[in-house]
XYZ file of C-alpha atoms in Angstrom:
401
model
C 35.709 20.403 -31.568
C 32.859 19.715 -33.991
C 30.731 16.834 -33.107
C 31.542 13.710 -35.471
C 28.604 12.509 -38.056
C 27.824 9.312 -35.719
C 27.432 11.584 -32.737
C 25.301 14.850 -34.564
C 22.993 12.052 -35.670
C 22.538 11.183 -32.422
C 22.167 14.497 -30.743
C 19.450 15.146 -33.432
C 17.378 12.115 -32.760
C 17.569 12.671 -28.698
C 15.767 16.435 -30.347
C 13.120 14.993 -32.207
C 12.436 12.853 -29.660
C 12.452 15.581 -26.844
C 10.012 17.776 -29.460
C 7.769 14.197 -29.371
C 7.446 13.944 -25.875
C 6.816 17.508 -25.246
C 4.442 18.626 -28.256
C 3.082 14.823 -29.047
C 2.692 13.571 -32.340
C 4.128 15.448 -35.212
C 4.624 15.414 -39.194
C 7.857 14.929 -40.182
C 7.852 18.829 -42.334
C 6.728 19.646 -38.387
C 10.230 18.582 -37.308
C 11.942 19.650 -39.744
C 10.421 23.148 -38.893
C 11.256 22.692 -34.774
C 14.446 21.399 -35.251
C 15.633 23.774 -38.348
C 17.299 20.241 -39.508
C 17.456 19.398 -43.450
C 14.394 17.284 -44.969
C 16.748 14.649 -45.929
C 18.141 14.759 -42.163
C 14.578 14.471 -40.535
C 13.672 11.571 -43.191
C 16.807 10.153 -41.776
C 16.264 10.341 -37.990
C 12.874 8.868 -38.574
C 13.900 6.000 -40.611
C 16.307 5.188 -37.940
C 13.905 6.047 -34.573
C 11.582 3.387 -36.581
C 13.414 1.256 -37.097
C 14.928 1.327 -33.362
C 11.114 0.816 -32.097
C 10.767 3.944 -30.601
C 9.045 6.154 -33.059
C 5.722 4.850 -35.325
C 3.129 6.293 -37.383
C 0.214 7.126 -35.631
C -2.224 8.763 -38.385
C -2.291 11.298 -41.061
C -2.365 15.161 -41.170
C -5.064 16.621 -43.489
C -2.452 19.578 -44.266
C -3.515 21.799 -46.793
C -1.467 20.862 -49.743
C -1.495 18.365 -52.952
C -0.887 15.027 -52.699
C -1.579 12.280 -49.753
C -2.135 13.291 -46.425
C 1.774 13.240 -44.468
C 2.147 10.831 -42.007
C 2.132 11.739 -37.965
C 4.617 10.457 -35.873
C 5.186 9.592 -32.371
C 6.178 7.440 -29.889
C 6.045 4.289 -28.715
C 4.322 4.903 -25.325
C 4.001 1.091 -24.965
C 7.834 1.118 -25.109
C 8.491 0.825 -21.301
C 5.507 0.980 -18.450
C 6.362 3.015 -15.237
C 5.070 2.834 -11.676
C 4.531 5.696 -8.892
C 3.895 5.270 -5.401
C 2.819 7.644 -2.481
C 3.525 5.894 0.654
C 2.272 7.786 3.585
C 2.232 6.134 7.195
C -1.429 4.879 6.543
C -1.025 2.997 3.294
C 0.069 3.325 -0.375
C -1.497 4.756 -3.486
C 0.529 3.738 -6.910
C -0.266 5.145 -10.207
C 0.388 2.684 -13.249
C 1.924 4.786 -17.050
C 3.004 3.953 -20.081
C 6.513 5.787 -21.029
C 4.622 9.163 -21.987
C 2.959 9.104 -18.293
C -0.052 8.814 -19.597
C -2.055 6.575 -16.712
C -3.197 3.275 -16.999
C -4.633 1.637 -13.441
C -4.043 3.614 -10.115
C -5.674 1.823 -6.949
C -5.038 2.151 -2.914
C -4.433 0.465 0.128
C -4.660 1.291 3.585
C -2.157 -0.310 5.794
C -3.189 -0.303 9.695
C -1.164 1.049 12.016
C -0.328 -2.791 14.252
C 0.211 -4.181 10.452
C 3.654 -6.012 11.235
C 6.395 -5.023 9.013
C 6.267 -8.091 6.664
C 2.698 -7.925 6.447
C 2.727 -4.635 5.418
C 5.778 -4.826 2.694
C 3.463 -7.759 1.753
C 0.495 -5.956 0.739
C 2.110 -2.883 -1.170
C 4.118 -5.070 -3.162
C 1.289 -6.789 -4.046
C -0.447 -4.023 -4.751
C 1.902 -2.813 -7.204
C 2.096 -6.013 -8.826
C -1.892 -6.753 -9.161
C -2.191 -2.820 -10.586
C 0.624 -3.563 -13.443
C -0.769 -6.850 -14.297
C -4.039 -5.252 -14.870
C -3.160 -2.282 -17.020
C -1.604 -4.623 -19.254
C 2.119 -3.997 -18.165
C 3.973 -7.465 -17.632
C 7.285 -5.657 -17.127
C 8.149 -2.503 -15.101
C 10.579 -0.292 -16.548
C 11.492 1.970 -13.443
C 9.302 2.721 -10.129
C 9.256 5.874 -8.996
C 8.519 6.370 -4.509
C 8.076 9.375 -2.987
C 8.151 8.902 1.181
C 8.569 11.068 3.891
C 11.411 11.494 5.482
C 15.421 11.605 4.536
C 16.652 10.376 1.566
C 20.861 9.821 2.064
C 22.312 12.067 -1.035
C 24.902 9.270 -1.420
C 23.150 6.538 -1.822
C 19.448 7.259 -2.989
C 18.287 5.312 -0.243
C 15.747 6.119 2.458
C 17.693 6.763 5.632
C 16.099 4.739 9.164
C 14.200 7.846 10.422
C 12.450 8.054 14.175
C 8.644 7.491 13.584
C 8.309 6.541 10.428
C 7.337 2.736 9.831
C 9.892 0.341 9.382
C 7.977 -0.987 6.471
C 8.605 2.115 4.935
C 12.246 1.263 4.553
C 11.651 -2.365 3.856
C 9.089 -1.493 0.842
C 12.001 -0.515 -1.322
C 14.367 -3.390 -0.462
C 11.565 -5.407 -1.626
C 10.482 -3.880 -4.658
C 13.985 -3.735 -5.987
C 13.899 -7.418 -5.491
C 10.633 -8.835 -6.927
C 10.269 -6.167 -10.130
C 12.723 -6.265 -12.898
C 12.744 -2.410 -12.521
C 14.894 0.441 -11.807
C 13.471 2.129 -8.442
C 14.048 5.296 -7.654
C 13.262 7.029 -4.328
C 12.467 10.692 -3.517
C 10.856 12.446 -0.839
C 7.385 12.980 -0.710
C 8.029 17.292 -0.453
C 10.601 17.535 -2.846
C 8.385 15.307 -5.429
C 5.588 17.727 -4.776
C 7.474 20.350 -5.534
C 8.863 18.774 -8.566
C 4.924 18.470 -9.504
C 3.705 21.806 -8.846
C 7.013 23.446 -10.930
C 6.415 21.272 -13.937
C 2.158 20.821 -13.702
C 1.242 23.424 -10.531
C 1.446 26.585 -9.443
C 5.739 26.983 -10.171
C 5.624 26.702 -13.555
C 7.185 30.424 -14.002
C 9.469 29.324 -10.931
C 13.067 28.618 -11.750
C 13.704 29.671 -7.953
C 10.840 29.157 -4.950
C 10.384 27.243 -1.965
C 7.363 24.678 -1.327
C 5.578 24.906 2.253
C 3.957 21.369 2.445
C 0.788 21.565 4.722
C -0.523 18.704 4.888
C -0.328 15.671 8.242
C 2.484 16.843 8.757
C 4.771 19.971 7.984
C 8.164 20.257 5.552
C 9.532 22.328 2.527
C 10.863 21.862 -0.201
C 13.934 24.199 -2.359
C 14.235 24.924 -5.455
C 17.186 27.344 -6.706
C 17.805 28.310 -9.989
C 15.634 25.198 -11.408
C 17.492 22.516 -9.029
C 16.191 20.924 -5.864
C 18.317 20.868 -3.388
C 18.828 18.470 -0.833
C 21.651 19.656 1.820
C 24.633 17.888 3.245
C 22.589 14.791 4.614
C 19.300 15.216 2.663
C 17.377 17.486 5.386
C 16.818 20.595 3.135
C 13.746 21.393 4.375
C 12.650 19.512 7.672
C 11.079 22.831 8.750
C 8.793 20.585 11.163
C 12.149 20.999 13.473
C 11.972 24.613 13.135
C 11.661 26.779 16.999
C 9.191 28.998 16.795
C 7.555 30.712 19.163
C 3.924 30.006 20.309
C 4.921 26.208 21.589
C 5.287 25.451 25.386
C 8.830 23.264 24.685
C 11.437 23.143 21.845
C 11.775 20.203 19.105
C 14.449 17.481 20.276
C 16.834 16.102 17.553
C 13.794 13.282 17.647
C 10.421 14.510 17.872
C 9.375 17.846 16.185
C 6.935 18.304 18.679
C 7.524 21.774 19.807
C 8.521 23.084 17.018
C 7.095 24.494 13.435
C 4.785 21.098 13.034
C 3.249 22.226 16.394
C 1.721 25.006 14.659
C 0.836 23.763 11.575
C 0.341 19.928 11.104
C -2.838 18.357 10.910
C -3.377 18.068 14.550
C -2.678 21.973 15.606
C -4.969 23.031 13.084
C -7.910 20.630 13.804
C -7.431 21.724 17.057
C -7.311 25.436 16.298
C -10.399 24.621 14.290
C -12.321 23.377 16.886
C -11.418 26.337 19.428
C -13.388 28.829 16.789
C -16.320 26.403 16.363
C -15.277 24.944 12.884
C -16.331 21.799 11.993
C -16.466 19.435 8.605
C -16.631 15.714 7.545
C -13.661 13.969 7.217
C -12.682 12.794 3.376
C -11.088 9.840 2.867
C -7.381 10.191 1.970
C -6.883 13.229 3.063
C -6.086 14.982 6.696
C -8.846 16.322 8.580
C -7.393 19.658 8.556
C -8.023 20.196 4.830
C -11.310 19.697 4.946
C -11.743 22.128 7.902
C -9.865 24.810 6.039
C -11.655 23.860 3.262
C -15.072 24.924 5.457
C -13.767 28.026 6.583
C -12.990 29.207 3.356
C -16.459 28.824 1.737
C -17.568 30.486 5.012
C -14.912 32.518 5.353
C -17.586 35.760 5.935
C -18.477 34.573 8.949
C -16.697 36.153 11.777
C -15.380 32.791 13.647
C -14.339 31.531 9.778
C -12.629 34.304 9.285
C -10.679 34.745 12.775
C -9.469 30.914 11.848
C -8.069 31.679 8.257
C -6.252 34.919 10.091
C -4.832 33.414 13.079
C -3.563 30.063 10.770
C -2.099 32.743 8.591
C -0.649 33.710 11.496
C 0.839 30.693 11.914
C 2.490 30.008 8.519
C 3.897 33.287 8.320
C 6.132 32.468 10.988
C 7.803 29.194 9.424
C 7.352 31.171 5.804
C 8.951 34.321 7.323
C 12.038 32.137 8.572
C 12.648 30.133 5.329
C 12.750 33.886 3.334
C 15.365 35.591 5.447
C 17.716 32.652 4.792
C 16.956 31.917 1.256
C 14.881 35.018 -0.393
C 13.310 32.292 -2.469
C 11.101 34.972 -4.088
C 8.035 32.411 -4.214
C 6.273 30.777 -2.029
C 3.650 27.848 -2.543
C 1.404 26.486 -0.043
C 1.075 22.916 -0.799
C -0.116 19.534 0.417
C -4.079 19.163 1.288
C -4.425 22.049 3.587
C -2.502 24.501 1.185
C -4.300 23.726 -1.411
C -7.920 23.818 0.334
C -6.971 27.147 1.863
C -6.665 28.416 -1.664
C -5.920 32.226 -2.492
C -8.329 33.213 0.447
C -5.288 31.671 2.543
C -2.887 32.512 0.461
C -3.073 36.285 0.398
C -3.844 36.243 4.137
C -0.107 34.871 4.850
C 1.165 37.171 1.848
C 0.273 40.197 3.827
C 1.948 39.322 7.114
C 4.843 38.409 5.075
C 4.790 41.966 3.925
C 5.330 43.041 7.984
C 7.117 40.184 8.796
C 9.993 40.651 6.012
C 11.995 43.280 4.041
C 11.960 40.692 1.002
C 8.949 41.227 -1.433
C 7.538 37.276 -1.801
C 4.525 35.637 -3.986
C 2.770 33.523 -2.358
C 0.455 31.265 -3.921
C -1.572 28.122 -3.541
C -0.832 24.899 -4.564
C -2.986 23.461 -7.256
C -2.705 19.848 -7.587
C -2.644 18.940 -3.125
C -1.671 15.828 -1.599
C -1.620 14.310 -4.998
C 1.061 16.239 -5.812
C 3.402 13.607 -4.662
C 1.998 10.806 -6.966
C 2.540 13.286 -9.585
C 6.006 14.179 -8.917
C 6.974 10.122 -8.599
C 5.382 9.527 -11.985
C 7.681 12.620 -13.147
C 10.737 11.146 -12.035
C 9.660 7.251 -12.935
C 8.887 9.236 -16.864
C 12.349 11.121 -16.931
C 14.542 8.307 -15.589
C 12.807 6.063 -17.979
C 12.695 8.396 -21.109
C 16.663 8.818 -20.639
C 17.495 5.660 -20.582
C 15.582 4.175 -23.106
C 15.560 7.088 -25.616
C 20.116 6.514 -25.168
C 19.097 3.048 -26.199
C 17.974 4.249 -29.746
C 19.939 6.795 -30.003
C 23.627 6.025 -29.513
C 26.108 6.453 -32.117
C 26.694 4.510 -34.578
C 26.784 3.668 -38.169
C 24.468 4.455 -40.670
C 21.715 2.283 -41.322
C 22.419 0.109 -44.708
């Protein structure tokens, strides 16, 4: 059935808004051009985004024509302010937008390990707080979290995993009861996916699997342009993955043993130090990346260059097992260490993968790291926020008088 006048009208200024967010400011002949809408329709939907507050004019266009300049549109970023957080066992990083995602304040704080659990809830929430009130945002529109470990498909909510900090769990509770905001929780590997698809090195990707290397060790899925999660919301905990090279097997609580033992932080500091590799820490960031990051800009020397092959090595084997289940087609090497291996480690795993399995697979190196995550959160905070308040202005009703 044909859509009814109220309900086109709406469906065109959810486009022109879409077109807004995605090319940024625009004349209104430039909408009528991407949209292929009449010029009395676009005069229309811009009358009515105005007057709905979420559309103004934002300066002139010197086209080439007679008469005044036209008038440049776009919106409101001011409309709604969004927060993302990256909350990793050592402390939280949150990122303060405005409803385009452009940033306004982003600060840190480290959280010691004997920090009780209220103490700790304590200072992220404050953190959060002190960072909006400084960028100017009194009100939160929706928070965005990315955390590791499992996020419950039913409920959104991060499930009580073995150690991880209880204050991990709390955080949320706690947020969702001091902000006047919508908070929405992800896991840190699926957001960095979500990042390196939309910003990274998936941007071609509908379908490709993310190998987070980073303290730890996970994946992330995407399939035909979706994440997915699985049955419980373990897609992914490749940590848990047997492989061989380990003296015991992962237990249904500790991945030790298992694909982790080969490629967390820990096993490749360690590996790094058995071929004489060494490198200052960086703050924020596990040890292992900046090792990696050493052997690459050495990699011509011979003890450089047996590390990069026998980590190869290494990720092959969890790579190898993800591709014969999934033939993903793609694979990206994020977190810190993936992205300080770079193509140097990149093409190293991509030619055991090429011994290792009958499926022809890319693999390529993350470009935007640990901060991937932070990325991905403010991705999600953007979306959720953009649908909801662009289906405030733009339900269906009657025509402006």
């Amino acid at each position: 059935m044909p859509a009814s006048p109220s309900t086109a009208r709406a469906m065109n200024d959810r486009l022109a808004l879409r077109l807004l967010q995605q090319e940024g400011p625009l004349t209104a002949n430039r909408l009528k051009q991407l949209t292929g809408l009449s010029r009395p329709s676009v005069a229309d939907l811009v009358e009515r985004l105005t007057a709905a507050g979420l559309v103004a004019v934002v300066g002139e266009s010197g086209e080439q024509r007679r008469g005044p300049n036209a008038r440049v549109y776009g919106i409101v970023a001011d409309r709604a302010h969004l927060a993302a957080l990256d909350v990793r066992t050592e402390g939280v990083t949150v990122v303060v937008a405005d409803l385009l995602g452009v940033e306004l304040g982003r600060a840190s704080v480290p959280i010691a390990g004997d920090a009780g659990t209220g103490a700790a809830v304590e200072q992220a929430v404050a953190l959060v707080e002190r960072t909006a009130k400084e960028a100017g945002a009194e009100r939160l529109h929706t928070v965005g979290i990315g955390a590791p470990g499992l996020i419950d498909p039913a409920t959104g909510e991060l499930r009580d995993s073995s150690g991880l900090p209880e204050w991990h769990r709390r955080l949320v509770a706690a947020l969702q009861e001091r902000l006047p905001a919508r908070v929405l929780v992800e896991n840190e590997t699926n957001l960095a996916a979500l990042a390196e698809q939309r910003d990274g090195a998936a941007r071609d990707r509908r379908t490709f699997v993310l190998l987070w290397l980073g303290l730890g060790t996970g994946a992330a899925v995407v399939l035909d342009g979706a994440l997915r999660r699985g049955a419980s919301g373990g897609t992914g905990e490749i940590g848990f993955l047997p492989v061989p090279g380990t003296r015991v097997l992962p237990s249904a609580t500790d991945c030790e043993g298992g694909f982790h033992s080969l490629a967390g932080s820990a096993a490749v500091a360690a590996l790094a130090a058995g071929h004489g590799i060494t490198a200052d820490a960086a703050a924020y960031e596990p040890h292992a990346a900046a090792l990696v990051r050493r052997a690459v800009a050495t990699s011509k020397a011979a003890e450089s260059a047996r590390f990069l092959d026998v980590l190869a090595d290494r990720i092959a084997i969890g790579a190898a097992s993800v591709i014969a289940v999934l033939d993903p087609g793609c694979v990206v090497l994020g977190g810190e260490t993936g992205q300080a291996g770079g193509d140097a480690l990149a093409s190293r795993v991509a030619r055991r993968l090429v011994r290792m399995s009958p499926l022809p697979t890319e693999v390529r190196a993350g470009k935007l790291g640990g901060g991937a995550v932070l990325r991905g959160a403010l991705l999600t905070a953007r979306d959720g926020a953009q649908d909801e308040v662009f289906a405030q202005g733009t339900r269906p009703g009657p025509l402006p008088h």
